[in-house]
PDB file of N, CA and C in Angstrom:
ATOM      1  N   UNK A   1     136.567 -72.820  17.768  1.00 91.00           N
ATOM      2  CA  UNK A   1     136.189 -73.040  19.149  1.00 91.00           C
ATOM      3  C   UNK A   1     134.798 -73.665  19.177  1.00 91.00           C
ATOM      4  N   UNK A   2     134.516 -74.382  20.241  1.00 95.00           N
ATOM      5  CA  UNK A   2     133.284 -75.134  20.396  1.00 95.00           C
ATOM      6  C   UNK A   2     132.664 -74.774  21.743  1.00 95.00           C
ATOM      7  N   UNK A   3     131.355 -74.710  21.807  1.00 96.00           N
ATOM      8  CA  UNK A   3     130.665 -74.384  23.059  1.00 96.00           C
ATOM      9  C   UNK A   3     129.454 -75.291  23.229  1.00 96.00           C
ATOM     10  N   UNK A   4     129.062 -75.470  24.475  1.00 97.00           N
ATOM     11  CA  UNK A   4     127.862 -76.230  24.795  1.00 97.00           C
ATOM     12  C   UNK A   4     127.065 -75.419  25.804  1.00 97.00           C
ATOM     13  N   UNK A   5     125.764 -75.341  25.570  1.00 98.00           N
ATOM     14  CA  UNK A   5     124.859 -74.656  26.493  1.00 98.00           C
ATOM     15  C   UNK A   5     124.010 -75.721  27.178  1.00 98.00           C
ATOM     16  N   UNK A   6     123.990 -75.676  28.507  1.00 98.00           N
ATOM     17  CA  UNK A   6     123.227 -76.624  29.315  1.00 98.00           C
ATOM     18  C   UNK A   6     122.137 -75.862  30.063  1.00 98.00           C
ATOM     19  N   UNK A   7     121.017 -76.551  30.338  1.00 98.00           N
ATOM     20  CA  UNK A   7     119.951 -75.901  31.104  1.00 98.00           C
ATOM     21  C   UNK A   7     119.249 -76.929  31.973  1.00 98.00           C
ATOM     22  N   UNK A   8     118.944 -76.520  33.224  1.00 98.00           N
ATOM     23  CA  UNK A   8     118.312 -77.400  34.186  1.00 98.00           C
ATOM     24  C   UNK A   8     117.254 -76.654  34.994  1.00 98.00           C
ATOM     25  N   UNK A   9     116.334 -77.418  35.521  1.00 98.00           N
ATOM     26  CA  UNK A   9     115.426 -76.940  36.567  1.00 98.00           C
ATOM     27  C   UNK A   9     115.822 -77.728  37.818  1.00 98.00           C
ATOM     28  N   UNK A  10     115.927 -77.043  38.950  1.00 98.00           N
ATOM     29  CA  UNK A  10     116.419 -77.671  40.175  1.00 98.00           C
ATOM     30  C   UNK A  10     115.304 -77.908  41.186  1.00 98.00           C
ATOM     31  N   UNK A  11     115.539 -78.884  42.068  1.00 98.00           N
ATOM     32  CA  UNK A  11     114.644 -79.094  43.203  1.00 98.00           C
ATOM     33  C   UNK A  11     114.780 -77.891  44.131  1.00 98.00           C
ATOM     34  N   UNK A  12     113.657 -77.427  44.628  1.00 97.00           N
ATOM     35  CA  UNK A  12     113.682 -76.296  45.553  1.00 97.00           C
ATOM     36  C   UNK A  12     114.545 -76.627  46.764  1.00 97.00           C
ATOM     37  N   UNK A  13     115.394 -75.696  47.148  1.00 98.00           N
ATOM     38  CA  UNK A  13     116.271 -75.873  48.294  1.00 98.00           C
ATOM     39  C   UNK A  13     117.592 -76.552  47.972  1.00 98.00           C
ATOM     40  N   UNK A  14     117.790 -76.965  46.724  1.00 98.00           N
ATOM     41  CA  UNK A  14     119.018 -77.656  46.323  1.00 98.00           C
ATOM     42  C   UNK A  14     119.942 -76.767  45.482  1.00 98.00           C
ATOM     43  N   UNK A  15     119.632 -75.486  45.386  1.00 98.00           N
ATOM     44  CA  UNK A  15     120.399 -74.585  44.530  1.00 98.00           C
ATOM     45  C   UNK A  15     121.872 -74.484  44.949  1.00 98.00           C
ATOM     46  N   UNK A  16     122.124 -74.315  46.240  1.00 98.00           N
ATOM     47  CA  UNK A  16     123.514 -74.188  46.699  1.00 98.00           C
ATOM     48  C   UNK A  16     124.295 -75.476  46.463  1.00 98.00           C
ATOM     49  N   UNK A  17     123.659 -76.617  46.680  1.00 98.00           N
ATOM     50  CA  UNK A  17     124.304 -77.903  46.438  1.00 98.00           C
ATOM     51  C   UNK A  17     124.661 -78.039  44.958  1.00 98.00           C
ATOM     52  N   UNK A  18     123.725 -77.679  44.084  1.00 98.00           N
ATOM     53  CA  UNK A  18     123.978 -77.757  42.649  1.00 98.00           C
ATOM     54  C   UNK A  18     125.151 -76.854  42.264  1.00 98.00           C
ATOM     55  N   UNK A  19     125.117 -75.611  42.722  1.00 98.00           N
ATOM     56  CA  UNK A  19     126.169 -74.661  42.374  1.00 98.00           C
ATOM     57  C   UNK A  19     127.529 -75.128  42.885  1.00 98.00           C
ATOM     58  N   UNK A  20     127.576 -75.713  44.062  1.00 98.00           N
ATOM     59  CA  UNK A  20     128.842 -76.225  44.601  1.00 98.00           C
ATOM     60  C   UNK A  20     129.346 -77.399  43.762  1.00 98.00           C
ATOM     61  N   UNK A  21     128.457 -78.295  43.371  1.00 98.00           N
ATOM     62  CA  UNK A  21     128.843 -79.415  42.517  1.00 98.00           C
ATOM     63  C   UNK A  21     129.316 -78.942  41.157  1.00 98.00           C
ATOM     64  N   UNK A  22     128.579 -78.000  40.572  1.00 97.00           N
ATOM     65  CA  UNK A  22     128.961 -77.441  39.267  1.00 97.00           C
ATOM     66  C   UNK A  22     130.353 -76.816  39.344  1.00 97.00           C
ATOM     67  N   UNK A  23     130.611 -76.071  40.405  1.00 97.00           N
ATOM     68  CA  UNK A  23     131.910 -75.409  40.589  1.00 97.00           C
ATOM     69  C   UNK A  23     133.037 -76.449  40.633  1.00 97.00           C
ATOM     70  N   UNK A  24     132.853 -77.476  41.433  1.00 97.00           N
ATOM     71  CA  UNK A  24     133.860 -78.546  41.544  1.00 97.00           C
ATOM     72  C   UNK A  24     134.117 -79.207  40.198  1.00 97.00           C
ATOM     73  N   UNK A  25     133.032 -79.586  39.526  1.00 96.00           N
ATOM     74  CA  UNK A  25     133.154 -80.298  38.251  1.00 96.00           C
ATOM     75  C   UNK A  25     133.824 -79.405  37.204  1.00 96.00           C
ATOM     76  N   UNK A  26     133.441 -78.149  37.147  1.00 96.00           N
ATOM     77  CA  UNK A  26     134.024 -77.238  36.165  1.00 96.00           C
ATOM     78  C   UNK A  26     135.515 -77.041  36.404  1.00 96.00           C
ATOM     79  N   UNK A  27     135.926 -76.861  37.653  1.00 96.00           N
ATOM     80  CA  UNK A  27     137.355 -76.719  37.947  1.00 96.00           C
ATOM     81  C   UNK A  27     138.127 -77.973  37.547  1.00 96.00           C
ATOM     82  N   UNK A  28     137.571 -79.144  37.828  1.00 96.00           N
ATOM     83  CA  UNK A  28     138.243 -80.399  37.483  1.00 96.00           C
ATOM     84  C   UNK A  28     138.350 -80.574  35.969  1.00 96.00           C
ATOM     85  N   UNK A  29     137.286 -80.268  35.263  1.00 95.00           N
ATOM     86  CA  UNK A  29     137.305 -80.406  33.804  1.00 95.00           C
ATOM     87  C   UNK A  29     138.296 -79.414  33.190  1.00 95.00           C
ATOM     88  N   UNK A  30     138.307 -78.208  33.692  1.00 94.00           N
ATOM     89  CA  UNK A  30     139.249 -77.217  33.167  1.00 94.00           C
ATOM     90  C   UNK A  30     140.693 -77.638  33.433  1.00 94.00           C
ATOM     91  N   UNK A  31     140.963 -78.187  34.614  1.00 94.00           N
ATOM     92  CA  UNK A  31     142.328 -78.565  34.985  1.00 94.00           C
ATOM     93  C   UNK A  31     142.819 -79.825  34.271  1.00 94.00           C
ATOM     94  N   UNK A  32     141.919 -80.758  33.969  1.00 94.00           N
ATOM     95  CA  UNK A  32     142.353 -82.074  33.492  1.00 94.00           C
ATOM     96  C   UNK A  32     141.880 -82.459  32.095  1.00 94.00           C
ATOM     97  N   UNK A  33     140.974 -81.691  31.499  1.00 94.00           N
ATOM     98  CA  UNK A  33     140.363 -82.156  30.250  1.00 94.00           C
ATOM     99  C   UNK A  33     140.492 -81.182  29.079  1.00 94.00           C
ATOM    100  N   UNK A  34     141.138 -80.053  29.278  1.00 92.00           N
ATOM    101  CA  UNK A  34     141.329 -79.124  28.178  1.00 92.00           C
ATOM    102  C   UNK A  34     140.192 -78.151  27.934  1.00 92.00           C
ATOM    103  N   UNK A  35     139.241 -78.088  28.846  1.00 94.00           N
ATOM    104  CA  UNK A  35     138.133 -77.135  28.722  1.00 94.00           C
ATOM    105  C   UNK A  35     138.643 -75.718  28.962  1.00 94.00           C
ATOM    106  N   UNK A  36     137.988 -74.737  28.362  1.00 94.00           N
ATOM    107  CA  UNK A  36     138.292 -73.332  28.624  1.00 94.00           C
ATOM    108  C   UNK A  36     137.479 -72.798  29.802  1.00 94.00           C
ATOM    109  N   UNK A  37     136.667 -73.656  30.421  1.00 93.00           N
ATOM    110  CA  UNK A  37     135.868 -73.235  31.561  1.00 93.00           C
ATOM    111  C   UNK A  37     134.414 -73.036  31.198  1.00 93.00           C
ATOM    112  N   UNK A  38     133.664 -72.539  32.155  1.00 95.00           N
ATOM    113  CA  UNK A  38     132.220 -72.413  31.998  1.00 95.00           C
ATOM    114  C   UNK A  38     131.704 -71.280  32.868  1.00 95.00           C
ATOM    115  N   UNK A  39     130.535 -70.823  32.539  1.00 95.00           N
ATOM    116  CA  UNK A  39     129.829 -69.831  33.362  1.00 95.00           C
ATOM    117  C   UNK A  39     128.480 -70.409  33.733  1.00 95.00           C
ATOM    118  N   UNK A  40     128.059 -70.194  34.964  1.00 98.00           N
ATOM    119  CA  UNK A  40     126.763 -70.660  35.448  1.00 98.00           C
ATOM    120  C   UNK A  40     125.871 -69.449  35.671  1.00 98.00           C
ATOM    121  N   UNK A  41     124.624 -69.570  35.240  1.00 97.00           N
ATOM    122  CA  UNK A  41     123.672 -68.465  35.348  1.00 97.00           C
ATOM    123  C   UNK A  41     122.349 -68.980  35.924  1.00 97.00           C
ATOM    124  N   UNK A  42     121.676 -68.128  36.653  1.00 98.00           N
ATOM    125  CA  UNK A  42     120.298 -68.395  37.061  1.00 98.00           C
ATOM    126  C   UNK A  42     119.422 -67.514  36.186  1.00 98.00           C
ATOM    127  N   UNK A  43     118.575 -68.126  35.384  1.00 98.00           N
ATOM    128  CA  UNK A  43     117.733 -67.392  34.436  1.00 98.00           C
ATOM    129  C   UNK A  43     116.504 -66.832  35.131  1.00 98.00           C
ATOM    130  N   UNK A  44     115.901 -65.832  34.507  1.00 97.00           N
ATOM    131  CA  UNK A  44     114.730 -65.195  35.115  1.00 97.00           C
ATOM    132  C   UNK A  44     113.499 -66.097  35.122  1.00 97.00           C
ATOM    133  N   UNK A  45     113.531 -67.215  34.384  1.00 97.00           N
ATOM    134  CA  UNK A  45     112.410 -68.163  34.420  1.00 97.00           C
ATOM    135  C   UNK A  45     112.607 -69.243  35.480  1.00 97.00           C
ATOM    136  N   UNK A  46     113.675 -69.120  36.301  1.00 96.00           N
ATOM    137  CA  UNK A  46     113.936 -70.061  37.373  1.00 96.00           C
ATOM    138  C   UNK A  46     114.838 -71.220  36.984  1.00 96.00           C
ATOM    139  N   UNK A  47     115.149 -71.354  35.699  1.00 98.00           N
ATOM    140  CA  UNK A  47     116.069 -72.412  35.295  1.00 98.00           C
ATOM    141  C   UNK A  47     117.503 -71.954  35.517  1.00 98.00           C
ATOM    142  N   UNK A  48     118.413 -72.900  35.462  1.00 98.00           N
ATOM    143  CA  UNK A  48     119.844 -72.633  35.572  1.00 98.00           C
ATOM    144  C   UNK A  48     120.470 -72.956  34.234  1.00 98.00           C
ATOM    145  N   UNK A  49     121.393 -72.115  33.794  1.00 98.00           N
ATOM    146  CA  UNK A  49     122.006 -72.248  32.475  1.00 98.00           C
ATOM    147  C   UNK A  49     123.524 -72.184  32.650  1.00 98.00           C
ATOM    148  N   UNK A  50     124.230 -73.075  31.973  1.00 98.00           N
ATOM    149  CA  UNK A  50     125.692 -73.027  31.952  1.00 98.00           C
ATOM    150  C   UNK A  50     126.150 -72.999  30.504  1.00 98.00           C
ATOM    151  N   UNK A  51     127.212 -72.254  30.278  1.00 95.00           N
ATOM    152  CA  UNK A  51     127.823 -72.111  28.967  1.00 95.00           C
ATOM    153  C   UNK A  51     129.272 -72.538  29.115  1.00 95.00           C
ATOM    154  N   UNK A  52     129.672 -73.599  28.409  1.00 95.00           N
ATOM    155  CA  UNK A  52     131.035 -74.117  28.511  1.00 95.00           C
ATOM    156  C   UNK A  52     131.730 -74.011  27.157  1.00 95.00           C
ATOM    157  N   UNK A  53     133.023 -73.638  27.176  1.00 94.00           N
ATOM    158  CA  UNK A  53     133.793 -73.519  25.927  1.00 94.00           C
ATOM    159  C   UNK A  53     134.927 -74.540  25.904  1.00 94.00           C
ATOM    160  N   UNK A  54     135.189 -75.024  24.705  1.00 94.00           N
ATOM    161  CA  UNK A  54     136.204 -76.035  24.456  1.00 94.00           C
ATOM    162  C   UNK A  54     136.979 -75.660  23.199  1.00 94.00           C
ATOM    163  N   UNK A  55     138.198 -76.170  23.027  1.00 94.00           N
ATOM    164  CA  UNK A  55     138.920 -75.891  21.787  1.00 94.00           C
ATOM    165  C   UNK A  55     138.209 -76.496  20.576  1.00 94.00           C
ATOM    166  N   UNK A  56     137.565 -77.667  20.774  1.00 95.00           N
ATOM    167  CA  UNK A  56     136.838 -78.320  19.680  1.00 95.00           C
ATOM    168  C   UNK A  56     135.938 -79.406  20.275  1.00 95.00           C
ATOM    169  N   UNK A  57     135.035 -79.932  19.452  1.00 95.00           N
ATOM    170  CA  UNK A  57     134.092 -80.949  19.921  1.00 95.00           C
ATOM    171  C   UNK A  57     134.813 -82.228  20.335  1.00 95.00           C
ATOM    172  N   UNK A  58     135.868 -82.594  19.636  1.00 95.00           N
ATOM    173  CA  UNK A  58     136.587 -83.829  19.950  1.00 95.00           C
ATOM    174  C   UNK A  58     137.180 -83.788  21.360  1.00 95.00           C
ATOM    175  N   UNK A  59     137.697 -82.640  21.782  1.00 94.00           N
ATOM    176  CA  UNK A  59     138.251 -82.515  23.126  1.00 94.00           C
ATOM    177  C   UNK A  59     137.159 -82.735  24.163  1.00 94.00           C
ATOM    178  N   UNK A  60     135.995 -82.153  23.929  1.00 93.00           N
ATOM    179  CA  UNK A  60     134.875 -82.351  24.860  1.00 93.00           C
ATOM    180  C   UNK A  60     134.453 -83.813  24.900  1.00 93.00           C
ATOM    181  N   UNK A  61     134.313 -84.428  23.748  1.00 92.00           N
ATOM    182  CA  UNK A  61     133.851 -85.814  23.691  1.00 92.00           C
ATOM    183  C   UNK A  61     134.836 -86.764  24.364  1.00 92.00           C
ATOM    184  N   UNK A  62     136.114 -86.460  24.338  1.00 92.00           N
ATOM    185  CA  UNK A  62     137.138 -87.319  24.934  1.00 92.00           C
ATOM    186  C   UNK A  62     137.308 -87.071  26.436  1.00 92.00           C
ATOM    187  N   UNK A  63     136.588 -86.109  26.972  1.00 90.00           N
ATOM    188  CA  UNK A  63     136.739 -85.722  28.368  1.00 90.00           C
ATOM    189  C   UNK A  63     136.233 -86.829  29.303  1.00 90.00           C
ATOM    190  N   UNK A  64     137.096 -87.324  30.192  1.00 87.00           N
ATOM    191  CA  UNK A  64     136.667 -88.367  31.136  1.00 87.00           C
ATOM    192  C   UNK A  64     135.889 -87.764  32.305  1.00 87.00           C
ATOM    193  N   UNK A  65     135.219 -88.617  33.060  1.00 86.00           N
ATOM    194  CA  UNK A  65     134.564 -88.177  34.300  1.00 86.00           C
ATOM    195  C   UNK A  65     135.658 -87.944  35.330  1.00 86.00           C
ATOM    196  N   UNK A  66     135.839 -86.697  35.750  1.00 91.00           N
ATOM    197  CA  UNK A  66     136.953 -86.365  36.638  1.00 91.00           C
ATOM    198  C   UNK A  66     136.536 -86.086  38.080  1.00 91.00           C
ATOM    199  N   UNK A  67     135.264 -85.853  38.336  1.00 94.00           N
ATOM    200  CA  UNK A  67     134.815 -85.579  39.704  1.00 94.00           C
ATOM    201  C   UNK A  67     133.445 -86.222  39.923  1.00 94.00           C
ATOM    202  N   UNK A  68     133.399 -87.538  40.094  1.00 95.00           N
ATOM    203  CA  UNK A  68     132.110 -88.219  40.264  1.00 95.00           C
ATOM    204  C   UNK A  68     131.289 -87.689  41.440  1.00 95.00           C
ATOM    205  N   UNK A  69     131.953 -87.274  42.525  1.00 97.00           N
ATOM    206  CA  UNK A  69     131.213 -86.750  43.677  1.00 97.00           C
ATOM    207  C   UNK A  69     130.528 -85.426  43.326  1.00 97.00           C
ATOM    208  N   UNK A  70     131.235 -84.556  42.596  1.00 97.00           N
ATOM    209  CA  UNK A  70     130.630 -83.294  42.166  1.00 97.00           C
ATOM    210  C   UNK A  70     129.461 -83.524  41.227  1.00 97.00           C
ATOM    211  N   UNK A  71     129.612 -84.485  40.315  1.00 96.00           N
ATOM    212  CA  UNK A  71     128.520 -84.826  39.389  1.00 96.00           C
ATOM    213  C   UNK A  71     127.325 -85.342  40.182  1.00 96.00           C
ATOM    214  N   UNK A  72     127.560 -86.167  41.189  1.00 97.00           N
ATOM    215  CA  UNK A  72     126.472 -86.689  42.019  1.00 97.00           C
ATOM    216  C   UNK A  72     125.751 -85.565  42.758  1.00 97.00           C
ATOM    217  N   UNK A  73     126.499 -84.586  43.237  1.00 98.00           N
ATOM    218  CA  UNK A  73     125.882 -83.429  43.909  1.00 98.00           C
ATOM    219  C   UNK A  73     124.937 -82.714  42.955  1.00 98.00           C
ATOM    220  N   UNK A  74     125.385 -82.535  41.712  1.00 98.00           N
ATOM    221  CA  UNK A  74     124.553 -81.862  40.718  1.00 98.00           C
ATOM    222  C   UNK A  74     123.313 -82.689  40.396  1.00 98.00           C
ATOM    223  N   UNK A  75     123.511 -83.957  40.093  1.00 97.00           N
ATOM    224  CA  UNK A  75     122.384 -84.825  39.696  1.00 97.00           C
ATOM    225  C   UNK A  75     121.298 -84.872  40.754  1.00 97.00           C
ATOM    226  N   UNK A  76     121.709 -84.937  42.019  1.00 98.00           N
ATOM    227  CA  UNK A  76     120.734 -84.993  43.114  1.00 98.00           C
ATOM    228  C   UNK A  76     119.885 -83.725  43.180  1.00 98.00           C
ATOM    229  N   UNK A  77     120.437 -82.611  42.737  1.00 98.00           N
ATOM    230  CA  UNK A  77     119.744 -81.325  42.811  1.00 98.00           C
ATOM    231  C   UNK A  77     118.847 -81.051  41.600  1.00 98.00           C
ATOM    232  N   UNK A  78     119.018 -81.803  40.528  1.00 98.00           N
ATOM    233  CA  UNK A  78     118.304 -81.528  39.265  1.00 98.00           C
ATOM    234  C   UNK A  78     116.946 -82.225  39.254  1.00 98.00           C
ATOM    235  N   UNK A  79     115.897 -81.451  38.985  1.00 98.00           N
ATOM    236  CA  UNK A  79     114.567 -82.041  38.810  1.00 98.00           C
ATOM    237  C   UNK A  79     114.255 -82.257  37.327  1.00 98.00           C
ATOM    238  N   UNK A  80     114.878 -81.467  36.449  1.00 98.00           N
ATOM    239  CA  UNK A  80     114.654 -81.604  35.008  1.00 98.00           C
ATOM    240  C   UNK A  80     115.884 -81.113  34.257  1.00 98.00           C
ATOM    241  N   UNK A  81     116.344 -81.909  33.304  1.00 98.00           N
ATOM    242  CA  UNK A  81     117.454 -81.515  32.422  1.00 98.00           C
ATOM    243  C   UNK A  81     116.900 -81.301  31.024  1.00 98.00           C
ATOM    244  N   UNK A  82     117.343 -80.249  30.389  1.00 98.00           N
ATOM    245  CA  UNK A  82     116.951 -79.965  29.013  1.00 98.00           C
ATOM    246  C   UNK A  82     118.085 -80.411  28.092  1.00 98.00           C
ATOM    247  N   UNK A  83     117.789 -80.699  26.839  1.00 98.00           N
ATOM    248  CA  UNK A  83     118.854 -81.142  25.929  1.00 98.00           C
ATOM    249  C   UNK A  83     119.964 -80.092  25.803  1.00 98.00           C
ATOM    250  N   UNK A  84     121.201 -80.570  25.772  1.00 97.00           N
ATOM    251  CA  UNK A  84     122.346 -79.676  25.583  1.00 97.00           C
ATOM    252  C   UNK A  84     122.318 -79.137  24.155  1.00 97.00           C
ATOM    253  N   UNK A  85     122.777 -77.907  24.010  1.00 98.00           N
ATOM    254  CA  UNK A  85     122.870 -77.271  22.693  1.00 98.00           C
ATOM    255  C   UNK A  85     124.346 -77.159  22.349  1.00 98.00           C
ATOM    256  N   UNK A  86     124.761 -77.838  21.285  1.00 97.00           N
ATOM    257  CA  UNK A  86     126.153 -77.834  20.839  1.00 97.00           C
ATOM    258  C   UNK A  86     126.320 -76.710  19.817  1.00 97.00           C
ATOM    259  N   UNK A  87     127.369 -75.896  19.986  1.00 96.00           N
ATOM    260  CA  UNK A  87     127.542 -74.706  19.159  1.00 96.00           C
ATOM    261  C   UNK A  87     128.959 -74.587  18.621  1.00 96.00           C
ATOM    262  N   UNK A  88     129.083 -74.211  17.386  1.00 95.00           N
ATOM    263  CA  UNK A  88     130.371 -73.805  16.839  1.00 95.00           C
ATOM    264  C   UNK A  88     130.473 -72.301  17.050  1.00 95.00           C
ATOM    265  N   UNK A  89     131.534 -71.855  17.705  1.00 93.00           N
ATOM    266  CA  UNK A  89     131.719 -70.421  17.929  1.00 93.00           C
ATOM    267  C   UNK A  89     132.233 -69.808  16.635  1.00 93.00           C
ATOM    268  N   UNK A  90     131.487 -68.838  16.106  1.00 94.00           N
ATOM    269  CA  UNK A  90     131.882 -68.197  14.853  1.00 94.00           C
ATOM    270  C   UNK A  90     132.464 -66.810  15.050  1.00 94.00           C
ATOM    271  N   UNK A  91     132.215 -66.196  16.203  1.00 93.00           N
ATOM    272  CA  UNK A  91     132.776 -64.885  16.527  1.00 93.00           C
ATOM    273  C   UNK A  91     132.695 -64.747  18.035  1.00 93.00           C
ATOM    274  N   UNK A  92     133.739 -64.290  18.674  1.00 87.00           N
ATOM    275  CA  UNK A  92     133.777 -64.220  20.134  1.00 87.00           C
ATOM    276  C   UNK A  92     134.209 -62.824  20.569  1.00 87.00           C
ATOM    277  N   UNK A  93     133.265 -62.063  21.074  1.00 88.00           N
ATOM    278  CA  UNK A  93     133.555 -60.713  21.547  1.00 88.00           C
ATOM    279  C   UNK A  93     133.372 -60.581  23.058  1.00 88.00           C
ATOM    280  N   UNK A  94     133.228 -61.713  23.754  1.00 85.00           N
ATOM    281  CA  UNK A  94     133.096 -61.688  25.193  1.00 85.00           C
ATOM    282  C   UNK A  94     134.440 -61.336  25.819  1.00 85.00           C
ATOM    283  N   UNK A  95     134.438 -60.370  26.716  1.00 84.00           N
ATOM    284  CA  UNK A  95     135.670 -59.934  27.371  1.00 84.00           C
ATOM    285  C   UNK A  95     135.447 -59.898  28.877  1.00 84.00           C
ATOM    286  N   UNK A  96     136.500 -60.188  29.600  1.00 78.00           N
ATOM    287  CA  UNK A  96     136.426 -60.108  31.065  1.00 78.00           C
ATOM    288  C   UNK A  96     136.542 -58.636  31.465  1.00 78.00           C
ATOM    289  N   UNK A  97     135.780 -58.228  32.483  1.00 81.00           N
ATOM    290  CA  UNK A  97     135.893 -56.845  32.952  1.00 81.00           C
ATOM    291  C   UNK A  97     137.249 -56.613  33.603  1.00 81.00           C
ATOM    292  N   UNK A  98     137.729 -55.400  33.524  1.00 79.00           N
ATOM    293  CA  UNK A  98     138.991 -55.037  34.164  1.00 79.00           C
ATOM    294  C   UNK A  98     138.761 -54.940  35.667  1.00 79.00           C
ATOM    295  N   UNK A  99     139.624 -55.569  36.427  1.00 75.00           N
ATOM    296  CA  UNK A  99     139.530 -55.528  37.882  1.00 75.00           C
ATOM    297  C   UNK A  99     140.362 -54.373  38.384  1.00 75.00           C
ATOM    298  N   UNK A 100     139.742 -53.491  39.154  1.00 71.00           N
ATOM    299  CA  UNK A 100     140.460 -52.335  39.709  1.00 71.00           C
ATOM    300  C   UNK A 100     140.892 -52.646  41.119  1.00 71.00           C
ATOM    301  N   UNK A 101     142.113 -52.299  41.441  1.00 65.00           N
ATOM    302  CA  UNK A 101     142.608 -52.569  42.796  1.00 65.00           C
ATOM    303  C   UNK A 101     142.564 -51.350  43.660  1.00 65.00           C
TER     304      UNK A 101
END
């Protein structure tokens, strides 16, 4: 499995726009490009961090742009992008919590 960690600093007041764009783009990539999805986090230093998983690096690299409007929403909200960190997953113990009804 392959993962990528992304990190951004956003323009003040653009957080909701960024999160909405990220949500759209992630759903589109998961539905059309073979991604396993992503998680978005707001870090305690004020940056935003996303962790995306893929079956392998080749699947990610072959992924087309599937939601240009969502990408534009994100780009407009970003004041600074940090380099992506590409990771080979060597052990995965992350589990989804059980939902109680």
